Coordinates of C-alpha atoms and ligand atoms in Angstrom, one line a residue:
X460 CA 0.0 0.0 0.0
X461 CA 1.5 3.3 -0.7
X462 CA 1.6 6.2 1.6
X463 CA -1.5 8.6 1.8
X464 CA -1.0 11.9 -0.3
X465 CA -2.1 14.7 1.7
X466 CA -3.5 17.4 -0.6
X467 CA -1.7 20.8 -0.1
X468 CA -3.7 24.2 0.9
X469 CA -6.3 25.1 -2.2
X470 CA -4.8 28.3 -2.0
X471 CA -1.0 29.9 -2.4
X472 CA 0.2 33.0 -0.4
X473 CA 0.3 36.2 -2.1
X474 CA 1.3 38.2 0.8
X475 CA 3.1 37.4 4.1
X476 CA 3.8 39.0 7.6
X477 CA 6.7 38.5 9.6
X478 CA 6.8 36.3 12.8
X479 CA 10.1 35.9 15.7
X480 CA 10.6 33.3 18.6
X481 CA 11.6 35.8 21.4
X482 CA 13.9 33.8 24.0
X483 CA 12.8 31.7 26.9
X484 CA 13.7 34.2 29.7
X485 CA 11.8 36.6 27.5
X486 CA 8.9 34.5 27.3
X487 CA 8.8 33.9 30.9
X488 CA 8.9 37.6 31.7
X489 CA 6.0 38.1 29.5
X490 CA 3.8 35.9 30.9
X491 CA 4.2 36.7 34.2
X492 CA 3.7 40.5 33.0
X493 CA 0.6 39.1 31.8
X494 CA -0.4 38.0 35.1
X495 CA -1.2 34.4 32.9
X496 CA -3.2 35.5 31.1
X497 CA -2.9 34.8 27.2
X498 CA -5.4 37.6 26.5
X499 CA -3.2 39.8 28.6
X500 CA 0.3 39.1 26.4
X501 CA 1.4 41.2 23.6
X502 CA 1.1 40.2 20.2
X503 CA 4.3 40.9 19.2
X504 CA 5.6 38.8 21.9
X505 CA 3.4 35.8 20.5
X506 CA 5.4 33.3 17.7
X507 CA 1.7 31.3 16.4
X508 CA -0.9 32.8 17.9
X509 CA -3.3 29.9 18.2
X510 CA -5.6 32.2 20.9
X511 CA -8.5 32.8 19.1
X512 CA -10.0 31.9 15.2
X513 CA -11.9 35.0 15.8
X514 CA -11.1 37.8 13.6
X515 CA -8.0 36.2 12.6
X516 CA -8.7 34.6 9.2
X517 CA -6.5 35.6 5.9
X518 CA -8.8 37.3 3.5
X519 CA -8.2 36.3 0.1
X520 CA -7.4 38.8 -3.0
X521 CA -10.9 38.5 -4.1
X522 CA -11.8 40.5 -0.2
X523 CA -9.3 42.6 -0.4
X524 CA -10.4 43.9 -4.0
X525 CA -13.9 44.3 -2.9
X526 CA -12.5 46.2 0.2
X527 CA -11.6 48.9 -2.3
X528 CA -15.1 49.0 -3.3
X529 CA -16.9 50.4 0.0
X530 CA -19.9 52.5 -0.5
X531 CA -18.9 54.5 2.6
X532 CA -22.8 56.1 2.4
X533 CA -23.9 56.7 6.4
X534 CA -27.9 54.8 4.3
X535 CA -28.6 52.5 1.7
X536 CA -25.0 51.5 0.8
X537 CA -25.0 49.4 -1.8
X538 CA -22.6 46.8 0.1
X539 CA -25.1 46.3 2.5
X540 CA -27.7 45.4 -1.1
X541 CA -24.9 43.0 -1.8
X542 CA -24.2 41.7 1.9
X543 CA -28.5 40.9 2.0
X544 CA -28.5 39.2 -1.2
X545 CA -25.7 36.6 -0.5
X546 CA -27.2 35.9 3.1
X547 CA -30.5 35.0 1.5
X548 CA -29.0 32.9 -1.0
X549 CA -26.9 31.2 1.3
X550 CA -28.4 30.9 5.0
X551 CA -32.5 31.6 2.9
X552 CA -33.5 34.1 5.1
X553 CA -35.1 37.4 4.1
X554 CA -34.1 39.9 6.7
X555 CA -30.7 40.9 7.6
X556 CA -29.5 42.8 10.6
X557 CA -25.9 44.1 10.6
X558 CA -23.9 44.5 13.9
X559 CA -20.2 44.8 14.4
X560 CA -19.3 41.9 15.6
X561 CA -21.3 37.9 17.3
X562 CA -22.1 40.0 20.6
X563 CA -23.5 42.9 18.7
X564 CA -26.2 40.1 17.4
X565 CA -26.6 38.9 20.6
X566 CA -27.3 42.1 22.4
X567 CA -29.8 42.9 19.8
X568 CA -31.9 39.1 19.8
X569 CA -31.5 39.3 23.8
X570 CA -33.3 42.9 24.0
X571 CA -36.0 41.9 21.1
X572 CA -36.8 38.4 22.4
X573 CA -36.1 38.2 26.5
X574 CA -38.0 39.4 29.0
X575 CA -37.4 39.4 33.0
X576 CA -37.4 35.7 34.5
X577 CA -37.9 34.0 30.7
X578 CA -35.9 30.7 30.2
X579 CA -33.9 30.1 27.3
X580 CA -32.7 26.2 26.8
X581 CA -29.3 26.1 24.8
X582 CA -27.0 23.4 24.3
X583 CA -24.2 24.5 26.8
X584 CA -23.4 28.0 26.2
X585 CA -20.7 30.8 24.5
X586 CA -19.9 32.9 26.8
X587 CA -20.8 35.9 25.5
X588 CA -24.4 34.3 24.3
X589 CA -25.2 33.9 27.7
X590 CA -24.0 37.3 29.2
X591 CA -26.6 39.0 26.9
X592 CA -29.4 36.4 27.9
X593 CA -28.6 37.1 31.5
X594 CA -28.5 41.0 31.4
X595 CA -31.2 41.4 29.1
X596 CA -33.1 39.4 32.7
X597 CA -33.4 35.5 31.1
X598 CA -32.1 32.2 32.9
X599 CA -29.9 30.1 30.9
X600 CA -30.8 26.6 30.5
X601 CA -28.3 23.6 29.5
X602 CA -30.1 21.4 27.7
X603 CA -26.9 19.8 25.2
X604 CA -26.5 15.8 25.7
X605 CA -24.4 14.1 28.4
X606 CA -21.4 13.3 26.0
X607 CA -21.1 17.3 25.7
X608 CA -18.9 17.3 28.4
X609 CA -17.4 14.2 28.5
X610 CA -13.7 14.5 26.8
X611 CA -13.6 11.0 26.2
X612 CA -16.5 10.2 24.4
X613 CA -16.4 9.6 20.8
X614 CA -20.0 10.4 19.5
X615 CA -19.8 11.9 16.4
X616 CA -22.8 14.8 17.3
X617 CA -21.9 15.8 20.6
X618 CA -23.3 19.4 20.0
X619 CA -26.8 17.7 19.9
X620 CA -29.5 18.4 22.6
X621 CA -31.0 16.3 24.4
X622 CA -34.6 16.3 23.4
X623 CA -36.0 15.1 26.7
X624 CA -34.5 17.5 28.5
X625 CA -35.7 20.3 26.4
X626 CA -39.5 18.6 26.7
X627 CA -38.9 18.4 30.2
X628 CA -37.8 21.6 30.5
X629 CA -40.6 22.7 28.4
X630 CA -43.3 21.4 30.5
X631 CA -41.9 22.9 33.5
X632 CA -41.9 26.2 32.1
X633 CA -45.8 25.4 31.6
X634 CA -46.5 24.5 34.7
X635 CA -44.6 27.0 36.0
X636 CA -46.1 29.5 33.8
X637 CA -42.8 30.7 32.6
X638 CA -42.1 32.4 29.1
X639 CA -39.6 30.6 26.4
X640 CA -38.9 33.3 24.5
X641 CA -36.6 30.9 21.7
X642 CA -34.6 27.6 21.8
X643 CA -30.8 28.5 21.6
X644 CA -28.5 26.1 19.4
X645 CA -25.1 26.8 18.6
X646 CA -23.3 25.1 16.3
X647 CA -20.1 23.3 16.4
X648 CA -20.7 24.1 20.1
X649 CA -17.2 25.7 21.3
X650 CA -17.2 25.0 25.0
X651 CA -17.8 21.2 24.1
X652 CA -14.7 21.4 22.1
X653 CA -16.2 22.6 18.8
X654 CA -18.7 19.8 19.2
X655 CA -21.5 19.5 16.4
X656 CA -25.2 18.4 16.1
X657 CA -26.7 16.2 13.6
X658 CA -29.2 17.4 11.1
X659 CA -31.4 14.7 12.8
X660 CA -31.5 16.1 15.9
X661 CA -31.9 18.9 14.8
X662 CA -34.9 18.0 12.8
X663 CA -36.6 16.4 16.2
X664 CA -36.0 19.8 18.1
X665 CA -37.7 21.7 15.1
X666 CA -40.7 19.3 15.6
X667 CA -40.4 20.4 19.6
X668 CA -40.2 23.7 18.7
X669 CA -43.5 23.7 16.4
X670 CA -45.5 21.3 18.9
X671 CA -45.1 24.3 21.6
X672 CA -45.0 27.3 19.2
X673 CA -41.3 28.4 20.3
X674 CA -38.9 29.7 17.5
X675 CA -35.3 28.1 17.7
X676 CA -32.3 30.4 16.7
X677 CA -29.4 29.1 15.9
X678 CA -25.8 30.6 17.0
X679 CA -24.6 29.5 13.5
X680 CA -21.3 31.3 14.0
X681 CA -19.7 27.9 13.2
X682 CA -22.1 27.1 10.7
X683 CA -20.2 25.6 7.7
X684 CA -17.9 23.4 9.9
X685 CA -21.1 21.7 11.5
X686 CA -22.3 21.1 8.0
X687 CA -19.1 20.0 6.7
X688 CA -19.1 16.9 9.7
X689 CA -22.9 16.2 8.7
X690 CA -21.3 15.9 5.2
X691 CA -18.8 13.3 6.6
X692 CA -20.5 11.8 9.3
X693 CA -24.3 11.9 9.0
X694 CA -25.8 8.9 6.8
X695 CA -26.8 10.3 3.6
X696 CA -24.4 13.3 2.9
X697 CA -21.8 12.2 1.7
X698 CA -22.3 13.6 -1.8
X699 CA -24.5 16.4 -0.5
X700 CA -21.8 19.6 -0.9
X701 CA -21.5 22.0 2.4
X702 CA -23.4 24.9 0.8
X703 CA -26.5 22.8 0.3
X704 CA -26.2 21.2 3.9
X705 CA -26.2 25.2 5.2
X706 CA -29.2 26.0 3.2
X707 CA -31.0 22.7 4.6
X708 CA -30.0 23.6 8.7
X709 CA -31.1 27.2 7.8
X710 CA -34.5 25.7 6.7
X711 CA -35.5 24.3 10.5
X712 CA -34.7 27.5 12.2
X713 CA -36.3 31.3 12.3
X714 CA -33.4 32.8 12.4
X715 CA -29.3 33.1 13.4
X716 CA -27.1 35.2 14.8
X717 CA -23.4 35.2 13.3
X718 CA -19.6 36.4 14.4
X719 CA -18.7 36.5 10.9
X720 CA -15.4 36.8 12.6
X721 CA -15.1 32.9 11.7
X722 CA -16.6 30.6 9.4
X723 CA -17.2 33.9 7.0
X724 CA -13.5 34.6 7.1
X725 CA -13.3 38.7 8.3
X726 CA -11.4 40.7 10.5
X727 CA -14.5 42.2 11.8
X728 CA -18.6 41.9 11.1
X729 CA -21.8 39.7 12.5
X730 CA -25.2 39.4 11.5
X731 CA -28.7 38.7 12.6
X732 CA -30.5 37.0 9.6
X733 CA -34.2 36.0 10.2
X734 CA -38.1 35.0 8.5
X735 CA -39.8 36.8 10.7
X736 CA -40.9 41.0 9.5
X737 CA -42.3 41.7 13.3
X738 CA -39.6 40.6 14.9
X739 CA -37.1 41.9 12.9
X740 CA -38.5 45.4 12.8
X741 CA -38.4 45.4 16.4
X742 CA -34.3 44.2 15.9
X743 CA -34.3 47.7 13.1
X744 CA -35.4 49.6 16.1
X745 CA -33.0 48.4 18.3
X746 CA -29.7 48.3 16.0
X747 CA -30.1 52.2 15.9
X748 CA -29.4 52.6 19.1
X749 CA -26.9 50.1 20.2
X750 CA -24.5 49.7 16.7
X751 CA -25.5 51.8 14.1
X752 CA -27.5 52.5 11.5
X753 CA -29.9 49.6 10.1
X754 CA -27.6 49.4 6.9
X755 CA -24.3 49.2 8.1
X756 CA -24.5 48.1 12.2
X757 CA -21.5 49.5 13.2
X758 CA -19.3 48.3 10.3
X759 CA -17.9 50.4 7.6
X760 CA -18.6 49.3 3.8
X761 CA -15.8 48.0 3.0
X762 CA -16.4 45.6 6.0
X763 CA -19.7 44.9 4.7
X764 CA -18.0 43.9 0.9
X765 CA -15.9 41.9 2.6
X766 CA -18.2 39.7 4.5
X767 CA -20.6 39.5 1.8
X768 CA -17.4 37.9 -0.2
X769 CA -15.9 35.7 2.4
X770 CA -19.6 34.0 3.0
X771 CA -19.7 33.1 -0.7
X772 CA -16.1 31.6 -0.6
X773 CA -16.6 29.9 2.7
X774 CA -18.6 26.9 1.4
X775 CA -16.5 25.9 -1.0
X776 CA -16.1 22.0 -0.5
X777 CA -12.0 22.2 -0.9
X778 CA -11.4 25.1 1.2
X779 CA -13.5 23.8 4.3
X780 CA -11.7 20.1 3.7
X781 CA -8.9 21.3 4.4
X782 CA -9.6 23.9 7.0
X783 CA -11.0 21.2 9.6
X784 CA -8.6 18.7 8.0
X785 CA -5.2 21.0 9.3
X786 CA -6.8 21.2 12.7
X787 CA -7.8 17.1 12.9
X788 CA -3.6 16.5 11.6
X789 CA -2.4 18.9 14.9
X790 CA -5.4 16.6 16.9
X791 CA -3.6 13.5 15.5
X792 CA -0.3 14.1 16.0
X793 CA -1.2 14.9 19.6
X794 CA -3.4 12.2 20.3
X795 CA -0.7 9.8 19.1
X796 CA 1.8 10.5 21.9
X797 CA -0.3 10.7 24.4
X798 CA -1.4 13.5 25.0
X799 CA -4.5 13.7 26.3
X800 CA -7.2 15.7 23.7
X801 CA -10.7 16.3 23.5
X802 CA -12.2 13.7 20.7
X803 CA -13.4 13.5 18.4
X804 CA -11.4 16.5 17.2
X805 CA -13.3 19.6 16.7
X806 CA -13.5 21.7 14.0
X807 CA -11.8 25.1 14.0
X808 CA -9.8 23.5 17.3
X809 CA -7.7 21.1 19.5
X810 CA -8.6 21.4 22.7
X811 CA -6.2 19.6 25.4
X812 CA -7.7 18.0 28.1
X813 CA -5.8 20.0 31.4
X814 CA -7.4 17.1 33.8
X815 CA -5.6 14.7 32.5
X816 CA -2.7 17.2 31.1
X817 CA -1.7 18.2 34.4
X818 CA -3.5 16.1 37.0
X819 CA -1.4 17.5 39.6
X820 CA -3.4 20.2 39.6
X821 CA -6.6 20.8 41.2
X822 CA -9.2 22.6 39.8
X823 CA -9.4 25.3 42.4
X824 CA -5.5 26.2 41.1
X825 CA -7.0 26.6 37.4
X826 CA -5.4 23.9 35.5
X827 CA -6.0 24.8 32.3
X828 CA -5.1 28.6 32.7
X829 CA -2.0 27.0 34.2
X830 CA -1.3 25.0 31.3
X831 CA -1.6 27.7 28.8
X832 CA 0.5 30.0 30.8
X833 CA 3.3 27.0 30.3
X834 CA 2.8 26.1 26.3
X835 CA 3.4 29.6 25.9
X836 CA 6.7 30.1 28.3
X837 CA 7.7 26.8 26.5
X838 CA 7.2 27.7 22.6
X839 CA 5.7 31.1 22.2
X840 CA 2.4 29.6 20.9
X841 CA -0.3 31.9 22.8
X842 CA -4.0 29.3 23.5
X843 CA -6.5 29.9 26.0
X844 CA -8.3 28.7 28.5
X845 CA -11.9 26.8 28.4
X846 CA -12.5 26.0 31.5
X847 CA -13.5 27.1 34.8
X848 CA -12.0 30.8 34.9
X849 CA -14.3 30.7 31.2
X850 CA -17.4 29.8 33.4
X851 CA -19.8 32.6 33.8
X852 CA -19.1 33.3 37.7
X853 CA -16.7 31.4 39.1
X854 CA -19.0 31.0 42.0
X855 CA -21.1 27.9 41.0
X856 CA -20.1 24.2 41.6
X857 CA -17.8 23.3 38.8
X858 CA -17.0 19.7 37.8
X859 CA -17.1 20.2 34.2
X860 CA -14.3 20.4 31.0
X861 CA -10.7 22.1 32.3
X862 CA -9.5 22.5 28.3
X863 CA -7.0 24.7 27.0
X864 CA -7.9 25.6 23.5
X865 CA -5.4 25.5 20.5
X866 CA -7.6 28.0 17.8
X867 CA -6.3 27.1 14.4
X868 CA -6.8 30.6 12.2
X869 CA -8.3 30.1 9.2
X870 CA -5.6 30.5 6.0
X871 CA -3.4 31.5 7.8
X872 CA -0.5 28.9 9.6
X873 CA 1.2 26.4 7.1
X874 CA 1.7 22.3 8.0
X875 CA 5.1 23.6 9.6
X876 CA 3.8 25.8 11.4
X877 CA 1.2 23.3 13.2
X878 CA 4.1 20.8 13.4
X879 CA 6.1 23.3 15.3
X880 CA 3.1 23.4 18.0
X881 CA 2.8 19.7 18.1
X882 CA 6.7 19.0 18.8
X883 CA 6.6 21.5 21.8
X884 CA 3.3 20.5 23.3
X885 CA 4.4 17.2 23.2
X886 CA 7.8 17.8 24.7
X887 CA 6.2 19.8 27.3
X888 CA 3.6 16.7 28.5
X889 CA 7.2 14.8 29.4
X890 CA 7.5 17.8 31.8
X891 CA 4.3 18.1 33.0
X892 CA 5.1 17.6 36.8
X893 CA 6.9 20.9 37.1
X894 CA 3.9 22.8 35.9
X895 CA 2.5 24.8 38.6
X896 CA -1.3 25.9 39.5
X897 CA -2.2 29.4 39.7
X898 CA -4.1 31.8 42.3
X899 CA -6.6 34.5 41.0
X900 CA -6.0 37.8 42.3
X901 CA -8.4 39.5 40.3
X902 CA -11.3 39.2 38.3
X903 CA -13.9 41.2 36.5
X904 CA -17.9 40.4 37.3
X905 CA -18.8 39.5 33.6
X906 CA -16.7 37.3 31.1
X907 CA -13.8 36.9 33.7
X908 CA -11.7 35.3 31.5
X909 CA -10.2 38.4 29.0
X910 CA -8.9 40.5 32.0
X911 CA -8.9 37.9 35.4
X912 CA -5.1 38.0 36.9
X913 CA -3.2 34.9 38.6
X914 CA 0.1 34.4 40.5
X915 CA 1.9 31.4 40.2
X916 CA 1.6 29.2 43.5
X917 CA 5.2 28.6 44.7
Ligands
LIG521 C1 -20.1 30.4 19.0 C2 -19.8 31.8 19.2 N1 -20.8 32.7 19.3 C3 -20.6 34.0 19.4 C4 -19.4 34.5 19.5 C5 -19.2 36.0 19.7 O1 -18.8 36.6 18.6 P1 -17.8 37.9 18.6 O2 -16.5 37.5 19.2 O3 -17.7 38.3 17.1 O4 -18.5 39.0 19.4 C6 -18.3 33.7 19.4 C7 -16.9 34.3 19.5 O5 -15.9 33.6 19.7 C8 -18.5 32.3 19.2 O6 -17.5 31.4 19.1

């Protein structure tokens, strides 16, 4: 049998920005400058920045022409024309509301939909999903299947919800006379480790969410990687391409609410796109106040030209192959000595497994904010924390996933550069024992995670 030949990027690069390995001592200075805190380092003090996938795609030529094409009118630019058109074509909804950014989207659905005391199921949570359902006065409800937050389990769907627990949920709500204003789903669910549902489950909570008369919105922020796993892992879509697997999720919801920041491959930009005129008149209102007007929601038009482009290239069938296939070869390569990883592998990230990682550790000295605070005092790579300092308050009983997340930007790192990451994770799990745990000295009340300050415990 011959050797498997591993098909190369579908792209080349056109244009390049310069990197540098700063030395150890350096490295160790920064990070306790940071208070260890990867949000808290510098960029320029960062060799791969594997931190976030958010924001920090490579826009290809065919972007960065249509930048130069911005209809910088305060109404009615005629990016924002284009930016509607390609959203209906490829998510099918009508209506289109622009914001700056995911949280933008989320601010404005939270103030439209939630009232005081409403419950809103979702299949675990984003973070900053569940901020804006909790200040707008709602109570988050988890509702995702047991395997979410197992590491070790290898379903293929773990971003699925569990059905009965939404019914039960449902029934309570009844009983209890409580409002549902919507059913929450994100795609490729990122605190399960990038974790996607099925289109079957999906179709059963569409049936749930007709029965009762609640509309389900989906988070589809991660959209075309969930579609590309239905594609390779759901019976029956194999030779369905990605594009027509979006169009078909897009079909069982009412709306979603997009970080174009990721799977639509832009520096900056989100979305609300929906069916419903009532509702998204109210969202009009609202985007006035909070982003902008309701033609360019806080983003310029050259931002708008952009993320109408990158949607249309982000289905393409090659592209997406081998945008989850990069991250599953770092996941292999892991996984293969030993160290412990969330499977199956996710699809815009690795996530390490800091229980097992550092066991040493216990979670009240923040394992996996201790761990990413090593990996980057040992190579310069810069991850972050999903784990217990990424949990809403700190304050609730916490048994749950202690990852460290290894983002992979989209377009951006080459084989190498994924290699290198590998090779000094991997020497750094044969010194795991001298990692130490951390203290927290500081954190804010909301999304503790960006600014939250440790000490090393001696
Ligand atoms: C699933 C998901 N939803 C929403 C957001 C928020 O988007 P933004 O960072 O653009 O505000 C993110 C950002 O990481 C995300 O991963």
């Amino acid at each position: 049998m011959g050797k498997k030949i591993i098909l190369p990027p579908p792209f080349k690069i056109k244009s390049i920005e310069p990197i540098r390995l700063i030395s150890h001592e350096a490295r160790k200075h920064a990070i306790q400058e940071a208070w260890f805190n990867t949000f808290e380092l510098q960029s320029e003090d960062v060799f791969i920045d594997l931190l976030t996938d958010s924001g920090t795609s490579a826009m290809s030529d065919n972007q960065w022409a249509g930048m130069m094409l911005g209809d910088e009118a305060y109404a009615g630019s005629k990016n924002f024309t284009h930016l509607k058109e390609v959203i209906a074509e490829v998510y099918g909804f009508p209506y289109t509301v622009p914001t700056h950014q995911g949280r933008g989207a989320e601010h404005i659905m939270s103030k439209a939909l939630i009232g005081k005391g409403d419950w809103i199921p979702n299949n675990l949570y984003f973070t900053t999903r569940r901020a804006h359902q909790e200040l707008a006065g709602g109570v988050w409800h988890d509702v995702s299947v047991a395997q979410a937050i197992d590491p070790r389990n290898s379903s293929l769907f773990k971003g699925n919800i569990d059905t009965k627990k939404l019914l039960a949920l449902i029934l309570k709500a009844k009983k209890e006379g409580v409002k549902i204003p919507y059913i929450s789903m994100e795609a490729c669910v990122n605190m399960a480790g990038g974790q996607p549902f099925s289109i079957k489950n999906l179709q059963s909570v569409r049936a749930i969410s007709k029965k009762y008369n609640i509309p389900l919105y989906i988070d589809a922020t991660r959209l075309v990687e969930n579609a590309y796993f239905i594609q390779q892992r759901e019976k029956g879509y194999r030779c369905t391409s990605v594009k027509k697997i979006v169009r078909k999720i897009c079909s069982f919801a009412d709306g979603v609410t997009v970080s174009a920041k990721k799977d639509a491959l832009v520096n900056i930009g989100g979305f609300i796109a929906l069916r419903d005129k009532k509702v998204f008149q109210k969202m009009r209102e609202l985007v006035v106040i909070w982003e902008g007007l309701h033609t360019y929601g806080g983003l310029a038009g050259r931002d708008l030209e952009a993320m109408a482009r990158g949607i249309q290239e982000m289905t393409d069938d090659d592209y997406i192959a081998h945008r989850v296939g990069q991250v599953e070869a770092l996941g292999e390569r892991l996984e293969k000595s030993g160290v412990p990883i969330v499977t199956p592998v996710g699809g815009h990230a690795v996530f390490l497994d800091a229980k097992r990682f550092v066991p040493h550790i216990p979670q009240k000295a923040f394992p996996a904010q201790a761990l990413a605070a090593a990996i980057y005092a040992e190579s310069g790579v810069r991850s972050m924390e999903r784990g217990i300092v990424s949990g809403q308050h700190g304050d609730e009983p916490y048994d749950g996933l202690e990852l460290v997340r290894l983002t992979i930007p989209r377009r951006v790192y080459t084989r190498e550069h994924l290699d290198y990451v590998a090779d000094s994770i991997i020497a750094l799990y044969k010194k795991r024992r001298a990692i130490r745990g951390l203290k927290m000295i500081y954190a804010p009340q909301t999304l503790r995670f960006f600014q939250a300050r440790f000490k090393e415990i001696l």
